[in-house]
Tab-separated table of C-alpha atoms in Angstrom:
chain	number	residue	atom	x	y	z
A	19	UNK	CA	-59.138	34.868	26.376
A	20	UNK	CA	-61.158	32.757	23.961
A	21	UNK	CA	-60.846	34.979	20.874
A	22	UNK	CA	-57.067	34.798	21.127
A	23	UNK	CA	-56.617	31.205	22.297
A	24	UNK	CA	-59.302	29.913	19.927
A	25	UNK	CA	-58.638	32.420	17.180
A	26	UNK	CA	-59.327	30.769	13.797
A	27	UNK	CA	-55.996	32.035	12.388
A	28	UNK	CA	-54.205	30.333	15.278
A	29	UNK	CA	-56.190	27.092	14.837
A	30	UNK	CA	-55.170	27.098	11.146
A	31	UNK	CA	-51.534	27.753	12.019
A	32	UNK	CA	-51.212	31.047	10.108
A	33	UNK	CA	-50.681	34.740	10.723
A	34	UNK	CA	-53.440	37.148	9.708
A	35	UNK	CA	-51.335	38.253	6.753
A	36	UNK	CA	-51.347	34.749	5.232
A	37	UNK	CA	-52.719	34.371	1.714
A	38	UNK	CA	-55.872	32.452	0.939
A	39	UNK	CA	-53.688	29.768	-0.681
A	40	UNK	CA	-51.624	29.357	2.497
A	41	UNK	CA	-54.749	29.234	4.658
A	42	UNK	CA	-56.380	26.589	2.450
A	43	UNK	CA	-53.174	24.561	2.304
A	44	UNK	CA	-52.821	24.529	6.077
A	45	UNK	CA	-56.450	23.527	6.506
A	46	UNK	CA	-56.023	20.554	4.159
A	47	UNK	CA	-52.734	19.505	5.745
A	48	UNK	CA	-54.092	19.702	9.323
A	49	UNK	CA	-57.208	17.759	8.289
A	50	UNK	CA	-55.070	14.956	6.813
A	51	UNK	CA	-52.940	14.723	9.958
A	52	UNK	CA	-56.035	14.591	12.145
A	53	UNK	CA	-57.573	11.852	9.967
A	54	UNK	CA	-54.612	9.546	10.717
A	55	UNK	CA	-54.422	10.532	14.391
A	56	UNK	CA	-51.306	12.702	14.167
A	57	UNK	CA	-50.651	16.138	15.641
A	58	UNK	CA	-49.403	19.009	13.562
A	59	UNK	CA	-47.463	21.988	14.922
A	60	UNK	CA	-46.622	25.406	13.506
A	61	UNK	CA	-44.234	28.062	14.682
A	62	UNK	CA	-47.149	30.497	14.819
A	63	UNK	CA	-49.006	28.332	17.361
A	64	UNK	CA	-47.527	30.307	20.292
A	65	UNK	CA	-47.881	27.295	22.556
A	66	UNK	CA	-49.970	24.144	22.426
A	67	UNK	CA	-53.044	24.228	20.208
A	68	UNK	CA	-55.680	21.527	20.508
A	69	UNK	CA	-57.063	20.735	17.065
A	70	UNK	CA	-59.763	18.388	15.822
A	71	UNK	CA	-61.720	18.097	12.607
A	72	UNK	CA	-64.633	20.201	13.891
A	73	UNK	CA	-62.475	23.053	15.223
A	74	UNK	CA	-60.373	23.228	12.052
A	75	UNK	CA	-63.414	23.247	9.750
A	76	UNK	CA	-65.077	25.826	11.970
A	77	UNK	CA	-61.950	28.009	11.907
A	78	UNK	CA	-61.983	28.070	8.112
A	79	UNK	CA	-65.679	29.021	8.022
A	80	UNK	CA	-65.150	31.764	10.619
A	81	UNK	CA	-62.861	33.721	8.292
A	82	UNK	CA	-64.747	33.019	5.110
A	83	UNK	CA	-66.534	36.414	5.079
A	84	UNK	CA	-64.465	39.590	4.836
A	85	UNK	CA	-65.890	41.327	7.912
A	86	UNK	CA	-65.533	38.202	10.055
A	87	UNK	CA	-61.962	37.799	8.852
A	88	UNK	CA	-61.277	41.409	9.821
A	89	UNK	CA	-62.800	40.869	13.275
A	90	UNK	CA	-60.542	37.934	14.070
A	91	UNK	CA	-57.516	39.645	12.508
A	92	UNK	CA	-57.775	42.389	15.149
A	93	UNK	CA	-57.033	39.720	17.779
A	94	UNK	CA	-54.167	37.759	16.226
A	95	UNK	CA	-50.620	38.425	15.111
A	96	UNK	CA	-49.657	39.843	11.708
A	97	UNK	CA	-46.328	39.155	9.998
A	98	UNK	CA	-46.167	41.934	7.433
A	99	UNK	CA	-42.556	43.126	7.765
A	100	UNK	CA	-39.118	41.808	8.615
A	101	UNK	CA	-39.368	43.640	11.945
A	102	UNK	CA	-42.577	41.751	12.683
A	103	UNK	CA	-40.859	38.471	11.857
A	104	UNK	CA	-37.929	39.131	14.202
A	105	UNK	CA	-40.174	40.355	17.016
A	106	UNK	CA	-42.596	37.436	16.673
A	107	UNK	CA	-39.743	34.948	16.897
A	108	UNK	CA	-38.757	36.484	20.234
A	109	UNK	CA	-42.355	36.312	21.428
A	110	UNK	CA	-42.620	32.659	20.314
A	111	UNK	CA	-39.486	31.847	22.311
A	112	UNK	CA	-41.088	33.437	25.398
A	113	UNK	CA	-39.263	36.761	25.411
A	114	UNK	CA	-42.237	39.088	25.072
A	115	UNK	CA	-40.343	42.023	26.496
A	116	UNK	CA	-37.732	41.856	23.724
A	117	UNK	CA	-40.441	41.322	21.125
A	118	UNK	CA	-42.294	44.423	22.342
A	119	UNK	CA	-39.094	46.442	22.297
A	120	UNK	CA	-38.483	45.551	18.654
A	121	UNK	CA	-42.122	46.163	17.628
A	122	UNK	CA	-42.115	49.605	19.253
A	123	UNK	CA	-39.416	50.747	16.830
A	124	UNK	CA	-41.849	50.664	13.914
A	125	UNK	CA	-45.089	52.573	13.485
A	126	UNK	CA	-46.850	50.248	11.053
A	127	UNK	CA	-50.338	48.815	11.428
A	128	UNK	CA	-48.865	45.321	11.951
A	129	UNK	CA	-46.405	46.353	14.671
A	130	UNK	CA	-49.151	48.241	16.528
A	131	UNK	CA	-51.657	45.375	16.302
A	132	UNK	CA	-48.984	42.871	17.376
A	133	UNK	CA	-48.206	45.040	20.399
A	134	UNK	CA	-51.926	45.191	21.170
A	135	UNK	CA	-52.202	41.369	21.136
A	136	UNK	CA	-49.261	40.995	23.542
A	137	UNK	CA	-50.777	43.636	25.862
A	138	UNK	CA	-54.086	41.715	25.930
A	139	UNK	CA	-52.198	38.531	26.791
A	140	UNK	CA	-50.577	40.462	29.659
A	141	UNK	CA	-53.997	41.883	30.622
A	142	UNK	CA	-52.664	45.381	29.986
A	143	UNK	CA	-55.877	46.484	28.302
A	144	UNK	CA	-55.174	50.195	28.468
A	145	UNK	CA	-52.089	49.919	26.275
A	146	UNK	CA	-53.720	47.281	24.084
A	147	UNK	CA	-56.542	49.722	23.285
A	148	UNK	CA	-54.157	52.624	22.825
A	149	UNK	CA	-52.050	50.732	20.246
A	150	UNK	CA	-54.888	49.431	18.075
A	151	UNK	CA	-56.923	52.641	18.184
A	152	UNK	CA	-53.897	54.415	16.812
A	153	UNK	CA	-54.358	52.224	13.736
A	154	UNK	CA	-58.109	52.840	13.596
A	155	UNK	CA	-57.798	56.623	13.718
A	156	UNK	CA	-54.961	56.782	11.175
A	157	UNK	CA	-56.498	56.571	7.712
A	158	UNK	CA	-53.358	55.239	5.981
A	159	UNK	CA	-52.666	52.546	8.583
A	160	UNK	CA	-56.323	51.576	8.778
A	161	UNK	CA	-56.563	51.189	4.993
A	162	UNK	CA	-53.319	49.162	4.904
A	163	UNK	CA	-54.726	46.812	7.545
A	164	UNK	CA	-58.160	46.386	5.929
A	165	UNK	CA	-56.778	45.864	2.415
A	166	UNK	CA	-54.146	43.377	3.583
A	167	UNK	CA	-56.761	41.289	5.386
A	168	UNK	CA	-59.827	41.680	3.151
A	169	UNK	CA	-58.517	42.901	-0.219
A	170	UNK	CA	-58.928	46.216	-1.983
A	171	UNK	CA	-62.619	45.811	-2.819
A	172	UNK	CA	-63.838	45.564	0.786
A	173	UNK	CA	-64.767	48.904	2.396
A	174	UNK	CA	-65.437	49.739	6.052
A	175	UNK	CA	-65.674	53.129	7.765
A	176	UNK	CA	-63.522	54.283	10.634
A	177	UNK	CA	-66.467	54.159	13.023
A	178	UNK	CA	-67.654	50.745	11.874
A	179	UNK	CA	-64.273	49.117	12.413
A	180	UNK	CA	-64.036	50.718	15.853
A	181	UNK	CA	-67.501	49.495	16.768
A	182	UNK	CA	-66.659	46.016	15.501
A	183	UNK	CA	-63.562	45.931	17.708
A	184	UNK	CA	-65.347	47.233	20.813
A	185	UNK	CA	-68.264	44.826	20.374
A	186	UNK	CA	-65.879	41.889	20.041
A	187	UNK	CA	-63.699	42.988	22.946
A	188	UNK	CA	-66.619	43.397	25.354
A	189	UNK	CA	-68.235	40.148	24.242
A	190	UNK	CA	-65.092	38.066	24.734
A	191	UNK	CA	-63.897	39.641	27.980
A	192	UNK	CA	-67.162	40.228	29.905
A	193	UNK	CA	-65.612	40.142	33.372
A	194	UNK	CA	-63.293	43.102	32.877
A	195	UNK	CA	-64.199	46.547	34.191
A	196	UNK	CA	-64.343	48.216	30.798
A	197	UNK	CA	-65.862	51.394	32.150
A	198	UNK	CA	-62.850	51.872	34.380
A	199	UNK	CA	-60.396	50.836	31.634
A	200	UNK	CA	-61.829	53.119	28.979
A	201	UNK	CA	-62.160	55.820	31.629
A	202	UNK	CA	-58.370	56.192	31.681
A	203	UNK	CA	-56.933	58.992	29.627
A	204	UNK	CA	-55.931	56.818	26.692
A	205	UNK	CA	-54.152	58.970	24.139
A	206	UNK	CA	-55.668	57.534	20.963
A	207	UNK	CA	-59.278	57.405	22.166
A	208	UNK	CA	-61.843	60.009	21.131
A	209	UNK	CA	-64.961	61.005	23.049
A	210	UNK	CA	-67.050	59.232	20.412
A	211	UNK	CA	-65.152	56.020	21.167
A	212	UNK	CA	-65.846	56.371	24.910
A	213	UNK	CA	-69.509	57.225	24.340
A	214	UNK	CA	-69.953	54.115	22.219
A	215	UNK	CA	-68.363	51.959	24.929
A	216	UNK	CA	-70.704	53.437	27.560
A	217	UNK	CA	-73.722	52.815	25.342
A	218	UNK	CA	-72.667	49.208	24.882
A	219	UNK	CA	-72.038	48.716	28.604
A	220	UNK	CA	-75.456	50.025	29.653
A	221	UNK	CA	-77.337	48.213	26.908
A	222	UNK	CA	-77.565	44.881	28.734
A	223	UNK	CA	-78.489	46.135	32.258
A	224	UNK	CA	-81.136	48.483	30.845
A	225	UNK	CA	-82.666	45.638	28.854
A	226	UNK	CA	-82.591	43.363	31.896
A	227	UNK	CA	-84.406	45.932	34.049
A	228	UNK	CA	-86.979	46.613	31.328
A	229	UNK	CA	-87.745	42.901	31.060
A	230	UNK	CA	-88.139	42.443	34.824
A	231	UNK	CA	-90.385	45.513	35.147
A	232	UNK	CA	-92.567	44.234	32.318
A	233	UNK	CA	-92.911	40.833	34.028
A	234	UNK	CA	-93.871	42.475	37.312
A	235	UNK	CA	-96.537	44.588	35.637
A	236	UNK	CA	-98.261	41.417	34.441
A	237	UNK	CA	-98.920	40.258	38.019
A	238	UNK	CA	-102.527	40.635	39.231
A	239	UNK	CA	-102.740	43.815	41.320
A	240	UNK	CA	-105.617	42.370	43.368
A	241	UNK	CA	-103.442	39.487	44.601
A	242	UNK	CA	-101.546	40.950	47.548
A	243	UNK	CA	-99.146	38.044	48.077
A	244	UNK	CA	-98.304	37.811	44.378
A	245	UNK	CA	-97.635	41.556	44.216
A	246	UNK	CA	-95.362	41.350	47.256
A	247	UNK	CA	-93.380	38.516	45.684
A	248	UNK	CA	-93.249	40.452	42.414
A	249	UNK	CA	-91.756	43.430	44.233
A	250	UNK	CA	-89.210	41.276	46.049
A	251	UNK	CA	-88.218	39.513	42.825
A	252	UNK	CA	-87.952	42.813	41.006
A	253	UNK	CA	-85.708	44.219	43.721
A	254	UNK	CA	-83.458	41.158	43.861
A	255	UNK	CA	-83.218	40.334	40.156
A	256	UNK	CA	-82.371	43.889	39.095
A	257	UNK	CA	-79.831	44.592	41.837
A	258	UNK	CA	-76.750	43.780	39.750
A	259	UNK	CA	-78.073	45.729	36.769
A	260	UNK	CA	-78.901	48.688	39.009
A	261	UNK	CA	-75.406	48.674	40.531
A	262	UNK	CA	-73.822	48.409	37.086
A	263	UNK	CA	-75.751	51.388	35.737
A	264	UNK	CA	-75.019	53.421	38.857
A	265	UNK	CA	-71.287	52.744	38.450
A	266	UNK	CA	-71.341	53.873	34.800
A	267	UNK	CA	-73.837	56.723	34.496
A	268	UNK	CA	-74.254	59.849	36.624
A	269	UNK	CA	-77.628	59.997	38.362
A	270	UNK	CA	-78.629	63.079	36.356
A	271	UNK	CA	-78.122	61.224	33.069
A	272	UNK	CA	-81.510	60.986	31.354
A	273	UNK	CA	-80.955	57.343	30.438
A	274	UNK	CA	-80.271	56.480	34.080
A	275	UNK	CA	-83.199	58.516	35.370
A	276	UNK	CA	-85.652	56.964	32.929
A	277	UNK	CA	-84.875	53.309	33.598
A	278	UNK	CA	-84.252	53.556	37.363
A	279	UNK	CA	-87.388	55.619	37.960
A	280	UNK	CA	-89.420	53.039	36.034
A	281	UNK	CA	-87.941	50.384	38.344
A	282	UNK	CA	-88.601	52.420	41.502
A	283	UNK	CA	-92.158	53.230	40.376
A	284	UNK	CA	-93.046	49.562	39.855
A	285	UNK	CA	-91.496	48.449	43.169
A	286	UNK	CA	-93.402	51.238	44.921
A	287	UNK	CA	-96.645	50.106	43.274
A	288	UNK	CA	-96.003	46.516	44.327
A	289	UNK	CA	-95.695	47.709	47.930
A	290	UNK	CA	-98.896	49.762	47.684
A	291	UNK	CA	-100.880	46.939	46.081
A	292	UNK	CA	-99.652	44.454	48.670
A	293	UNK	CA	-100.451	46.669	51.657
A	294	UNK	CA	-103.893	47.700	50.411
A	295	UNK	CA	-105.045	44.086	50.030
A	296	UNK	CA	-102.991	42.261	52.668
A	297	UNK	CA	-104.234	40.959	55.996
A	298	UNK	CA	-100.765	39.914	57.219
A	299	UNK	CA	-99.871	41.055	60.727
A	300	UNK	CA	-96.489	42.267	59.500
A	301	UNK	CA	-97.816	43.874	56.320
A	302	UNK	CA	-96.534	47.324	57.335
A	303	UNK	CA	-92.970	46.075	57.770
A	304	UNK	CA	-93.057	44.096	54.525
A	305	UNK	CA	-94.509	46.998	52.563
A	306	UNK	CA	-91.911	49.334	54.076
A	307	UNK	CA	-89.109	47.154	52.711
A	308	UNK	CA	-90.402	47.632	49.172
A	309	UNK	CA	-91.364	51.274	49.474
A	310	UNK	CA	-88.168	52.145	51.339
A	311	UNK	CA	-86.116	50.589	48.537
A	312	UNK	CA	-88.114	52.487	45.929
A	313	UNK	CA	-87.367	55.713	47.813
A	314	UNK	CA	-83.687	54.811	47.990
A	315	UNK	CA	-83.245	54.367	44.239
A	316	UNK	CA	-85.754	56.926	42.900
A	317	UNK	CA	-84.216	59.853	41.022
A	318	UNK	CA	-86.948	62.221	39.837
A	319	UNK	CA	-88.179	64.736	42.424
A	320	UNK	CA	-91.868	63.982	41.901
A	321	UNK	CA	-91.325	60.245	42.263
A	322	UNK	CA	-89.084	60.704	45.305
A	323	UNK	CA	-91.783	62.871	46.881
A	324	UNK	CA	-94.420	60.218	46.207
A	325	UNK	CA	-92.190	57.486	47.649
A	326	UNK	CA	-91.460	59.598	50.741
A	327	UNK	CA	-95.166	60.241	51.315
A	328	UNK	CA	-95.916	56.521	51.187
A	329	UNK	CA	-93.032	55.678	53.501
A	330	UNK	CA	-94.162	58.367	55.954
A	331	UNK	CA	-97.725	57.017	55.948
A	332	UNK	CA	-96.509	53.503	56.719
A	333	UNK	CA	-94.111	54.716	59.418
A	334	UNK	CA	-96.874	56.715	61.067
A	335	UNK	CA	-99.149	53.693	61.021
A	336	UNK	CA	-96.370	51.534	62.396
A	337	UNK	CA	-95.673	54.045	65.161
A	338	UNK	CA	-99.389	54.275	65.960
A	339	UNK	CA	-99.622	50.497	66.194
A	340	UNK	CA	-96.585	50.396	68.491
A	341	UNK	CA	-97.935	53.237	70.646
A	342	UNK	CA	-101.366	51.617	70.865
A	343	UNK	CA	-99.771	48.463	72.217
A	344	UNK	CA	-97.656	50.376	74.748
A	345	UNK	CA	-100.647	52.389	75.991
A	346	UNK	CA	-102.598	49.187	76.547
A	347	UNK	CA	-99.657	47.809	78.524
A	348	UNK	CA	-99.549	50.947	80.689
A	349	UNK	CA	-103.300	50.637	81.269
A	350	UNK	CA	-102.777	47.031	82.306
A	351	UNK	CA	-100.084	48.063	84.804
A	352	UNK	CA	-102.332	50.752	86.277
A	353	UNK	CA	-105.189	48.267	86.650
A	354	UNK	CA	-102.868	45.798	88.385
A	355	UNK	CA	-101.985	48.439	91.017
A	356	UNK	CA	-105.589	49.516	91.558
A	357	UNK	CA	-106.234	47.236	94.526
A	358	UNK	CA	-102.725	47.203	95.988
A	359	UNK	CA	-102.056	48.944	99.287
A	360	UNK	CA	-100.712	52.491	99.196
A	361	UNK	CA	-96.967	52.235	99.835
A	362	UNK	CA	-93.792	53.865	98.659
A	363	UNK	CA	-92.499	50.564	97.307
A	364	UNK	CA	-95.649	50.067	95.217
A	365	UNK	CA	-95.419	53.637	93.913
A	366	UNK	CA	-91.798	53.023	92.891
A	367	UNK	CA	-92.742	49.721	91.259
A	368	UNK	CA	-95.510	51.440	89.302
A	369	UNK	CA	-93.051	54.024	87.958
A	370	UNK	CA	-90.448	51.378	87.098
A	371	UNK	CA	-92.978	49.109	85.346
A	372	UNK	CA	-94.410	51.891	83.193
A	373	UNK	CA	-91.110	53.538	82.240
A	374	UNK	CA	-90.065	51.202	79.367
A	375	UNK	CA	-93.495	51.519	77.753
A	376	UNK	CA	-93.334	55.294	78.009
A	377	UNK	CA	-89.882	55.290	76.423
A	378	UNK	CA	-91.264	53.382	73.436
A	379	UNK	CA	-94.064	55.930	73.065
A	380	UNK	CA	-91.489	58.698	73.337
A	381	UNK	CA	-89.515	57.256	70.421
A	382	UNK	CA	-92.630	57.394	68.261
A	383	UNK	CA	-94.124	60.719	69.382
A	384	UNK	CA	-91.140	62.672	70.693
A	385	UNK	CA	-90.441	63.989	74.194
A	386	UNK	CA	-92.545	67.129	73.789
A	387	UNK	CA	-95.653	65.543	72.292
A	388	UNK	CA	-98.748	66.614	74.235
A	389	UNK	CA	-100.405	63.182	74.231
A	390	UNK	CA	-97.196	61.501	75.381
A	391	UNK	CA	-96.853	63.981	78.255
A	392	UNK	CA	-100.492	63.412	79.296
A	393	UNK	CA	-99.852	59.681	79.555
A	394	UNK	CA	-96.626	60.266	81.500
A	395	UNK	CA	-98.388	62.738	83.810
A	396	UNK	CA	-101.093	60.169	84.514
A	397	UNK	CA	-98.520	57.575	85.601
A	398	UNK	CA	-96.693	60.093	87.810
A	399	UNK	CA	-99.964	61.283	89.369
A	400	UNK	CA	-100.914	57.726	90.249
A	401	UNK	CA	-97.540	57.087	91.877
A	402	UNK	CA	-97.681	60.350	93.804
A	403	UNK	CA	-101.222	59.569	94.908
A	404	UNK	CA	-100.008	56.364	96.543
A	405	UNK	CA	-97.253	58.210	98.428
A	406	UNK	CA	-99.618	60.975	99.555
A	407	UNK	CA	-102.020	58.423	100.930
A	408	UNK	CA	-99.223	56.537	102.659
A	409	UNK	CA	-97.540	59.528	104.309
A	410	UNK	CA	-100.788	61.206	105.304
A	411	UNK	CA	-101.869	57.935	106.894
A	412	UNK	CA	-98.687	57.834	108.977
A	413	UNK	CA	-99.465	61.319	110.321
A	414	UNK	CA	-103.038	60.623	111.404
A	415	UNK	CA	-103.884	60.889	115.080
A	416	UNK	CA	-102.137	62.623	117.974
A	417	UNK	CA	-99.018	60.461	117.754
A	418	UNK	CA	-97.717	60.079	114.186
A	419	UNK	CA	-95.638	57.008	113.330
A	420	UNK	CA	-92.266	58.749	113.416
A	421	UNK	CA	-90.287	55.579	112.724
A	422	UNK	CA	-92.207	54.830	109.544
A	423	UNK	CA	-92.111	58.452	108.476
A	424	UNK	CA	-88.319	58.475	108.882
A	425	UNK	CA	-88.189	55.642	106.340
A	426	UNK	CA	-90.883	56.684	103.907
A	427	UNK	CA	-90.206	60.409	103.610
A	428	UNK	CA	-86.583	59.937	102.388
A	429	UNK	CA	-87.796	57.100	100.147
A	430	UNK	CA	-90.394	59.427	98.638
A	431	UNK	CA	-87.731	62.111	98.084
A	432	UNK	CA	-85.621	59.549	96.205
A	433	UNK	CA	-88.661	58.540	94.173
A	434	UNK	CA	-89.242	62.151	93.101
A	435	UNK	CA	-85.595	62.432	92.086
A	436	UNK	CA	-86.080	59.266	90.037
A	437	UNK	CA	-89.078	60.821	88.297
A	438	UNK	CA	-87.190	64.054	87.600
A	439	UNK	CA	-84.225	62.153	86.123
A	440	UNK	CA	-86.101	59.551	84.086
A	441	UNK	CA	-89.548	60.848	83.194
A	442	UNK	CA	-90.862	63.561	80.909
A	443	UNK	CA	-93.825	65.567	82.173
A	444	UNK	CA	-95.807	68.745	81.760
A	445	UNK	CA	-94.973	72.090	83.357
A	446	UNK	CA	-97.830	71.576	85.841
A	447	UNK	CA	-96.310	68.312	87.069
A	448	UNK	CA	-92.875	69.942	87.177
A	449	UNK	CA	-94.219	72.624	89.537
A	450	UNK	CA	-95.931	70.057	91.758
A	451	UNK	CA	-92.817	67.897	91.933
A	452	UNK	CA	-90.690	70.870	92.897
A	453	UNK	CA	-93.148	72.022	95.571
A	454	UNK	CA	-93.561	68.513	96.927
A	455	UNK	CA	-89.814	67.965	97.074
A	456	UNK	CA	-89.325	71.154	99.061
A	457	UNK	CA	-92.070	70.198	101.510
A	458	UNK	CA	-90.704	66.689	101.954
A	459	UNK	CA	-87.157	67.901	102.557
A	460	UNK	CA	-88.409	70.272	105.298
A	461	UNK	CA	-90.375	67.418	106.826
A	462	UNK	CA	-87.312	65.193	106.685
A	463	UNK	CA	-85.234	67.788	108.522
A	464	UNK	CA	-87.850	67.992	111.294
A	465	UNK	CA	-88.013	64.192	111.534
A	466	UNK	CA	-84.236	63.951	111.872
A	467	UNK	CA	-84.379	66.244	114.897
A	468	UNK	CA	-86.850	63.964	116.684
A	469	UNK	CA	-85.703	60.977	118.724
A	470	UNK	CA	-87.866	57.923	119.335
A	471	UNK	CA	-90.508	56.165	117.253
A	472	UNK	CA	-93.519	58.248	118.243
A	473	UNK	CA	-93.957	61.763	119.472
A	474	UNK	CA	-96.531	64.448	119.870
A	475	UNK	CA	-95.037	65.796	116.666
A	476	UNK	CA	-97.756	68.019	115.261
A	477	UNK	CA	-99.527	66.358	112.340
A	478	UNK	CA	-99.560	68.742	109.383
A	479	UNK	CA	-102.761	69.318	107.515
A	480	UNK	CA	-103.012	67.854	104.011
A	481	UNK	CA	-102.459	71.316	102.599
A	482	UNK	CA	-99.079	71.607	104.353
A	483	UNK	CA	-97.712	68.469	102.664
A	484	UNK	CA	-98.749	68.664	99.008
A	485	UNK	CA	-101.375	70.979	97.646
A	486	UNK	CA	-104.946	69.841	97.641
A	487	UNK	CA	-104.721	68.701	94.024
A	488	UNK	CA	-102.767	65.725	95.302
A	489	UNK	CA	-104.569	65.114	98.568
A	490	UNK	CA	-107.466	63.196	99.973
A	491	UNK	CA	-110.065	61.642	97.725
A	492	UNK	CA	-108.559	62.890	94.482
A	493	UNK	CA	-105.497	60.664	94.787
A	494	UNK	CA	-107.585	57.631	95.668
A	495	UNK	CA	-109.744	58.285	92.627
A	496	UNK	CA	-106.681	58.701	90.350
A	497	UNK	CA	-105.392	55.211	90.990
A	498	UNK	CA	-108.763	53.731	90.194
A	499	UNK	CA	-109.356	55.963	87.193
A	500	UNK	CA	-105.917	55.591	85.584
A	501	UNK	CA	-107.103	52.976	83.130
A	502	UNK	CA	-110.090	55.082	82.103
A	503	UNK	CA	-107.822	58.071	81.552
A	504	UNK	CA	-105.453	56.108	79.319
A	505	UNK	CA	-108.346	54.785	77.240
A	506	UNK	CA	-109.531	58.375	76.846
A	507	UNK	CA	-106.050	59.390	75.637
A	508	UNK	CA	-106.135	56.554	73.109
A	509	UNK	CA	-109.455	57.787	71.778
A	510	UNK	CA	-107.937	61.229	71.247
A	511	UNK	CA	-104.876	59.871	69.437
A	512	UNK	CA	-106.398	57.148	67.321
A	513	UNK	CA	-110.006	58.271	66.981
C-alpha cells in the first residue's frame, strides 16, 4: 500500500485540497523539526508517519508537476466540504464505518474519492474503483477535482485521467488479481475502461515472452545441447507469463494466438534441432518433452498439426526402439531353450518368460498388429513343439508310459488354457489350439479309465494327437529356428 502509506501529501501532513502556501509551510516546519531531532505530528497523518529530510524533500518534489500532483491526489484524502471534515475526523479516530456512512450522504468528488481511499485500505477494490470512476465519468465532478488539485489552467481528458489512475493502481498493487477485480460488474466502469486494464495486464507477460523467444533464437542451431537447454529455459522462464495470459485472454484472441504460437514454434524448433544433432541415448525422451509441451500450448491449427506430426514421429521411433529391444529379448529366451530337453515344464517356462516382452510389444503395436501376432505365434509354436515331442515320446513302443502321460497330458491342457487366457495369436493358431485341446481332453479321459503305470494302451499315430503341422521333425526344427524367425520379423518391421 505504498502509494497511500508513502503518499507525498501524507508525508507533508496535508490533505490534497491544501493550498500551495500550506504545503510549503508544512514542508519548512517539518524540515526544521527534523533538523533539531524532533518529531512533528498532524491530524491528517492517519497513524504514525516516519519522516526524514530525504522523504520530506522528495514528497515536495513529487507533487511539483500538475499531473504528478493529480496522480497522488487520487490516492489520498480530500477535505473540501464540512461533510468531509466530519467524516475524516471519524476515520482518524478509527471509526471508518461511521466515516463512510457520513461520506455516502454526499455525491461530491471529494466524498467519492475519500470513500475510494478507505475501500483501498480495507482491500475492497471493487467498491474503491466504483467510487472513483464515478468521478472520472462525471464531467462536472471530474473538472471540480482536477481544478481543485491542479488549477484552472491544467487540462486532462477523461480517458487520460482514467489511464493515469489504472497505471498507478496496477503499478502499486502488483499482487492483486486485477483481471478478476475488474471482471466484476462494476456499475461505473465502461467497456473501454476494462479493455484498457486488459491491455495493461497483458503488456508485461507478452513482452517477457517476446524477450525469451528472441534470446532462444540466438542460440546456435547446430549445437544440440545448447538448443535443448534453450528449449528448457524457454519453457520454464515463460511459464508464469503463459499462465497469466491464459487466465486473461481467450485462446481465440488474436493477441494470445500470436504470442503463444511464437513461443510454441520456437520450443518445437529447439526440440527438432536437438534431436537431429544429438547422440544422447535418451534423446527421444528429451525431445518429446519439448515437442509435447509445444503441442500442448500451440493454438493455430497448422502449428498444432506440425507439432502433432513431430510428436507422432518421435513416439513411433520410441515404440520401435522399445519393440526392437523386446524382440531381441524374446530371441534370447528362445535360444536359451534350444538345447533344453522337451518337457511340459520347459514349455510352460518358455511361455512365462516371453509373456512380459510380448505385452510390451503389444502396448506399442496393438493386439491385432500382424507382426506382433507373428512373434506371439512363434513363441506358442515353440512351446507346443516341446509338448508334442514330450507326449509323443511317452507313447512310443508297445507299452506307453501311462503314469507319465497321466501327469503330462493334464499339464499340457492347463498350459493351453494359459495360452488362451494370456496370449494373443492368429486365427490359424486359434484353430490348432482348439483342435489340440479337444484331442488332449479325449486322451485324458481314456487315461483316467486305465489303471496301472503301463498298459498295452494303443499308441496313437502322430496324426491322431495334433495335426502333422505340429508333429515330428517340424516341431524340433521350430525350437532351433525360433531365433532366426524372430530376426526375420525384425527385418520386416525395421528394414
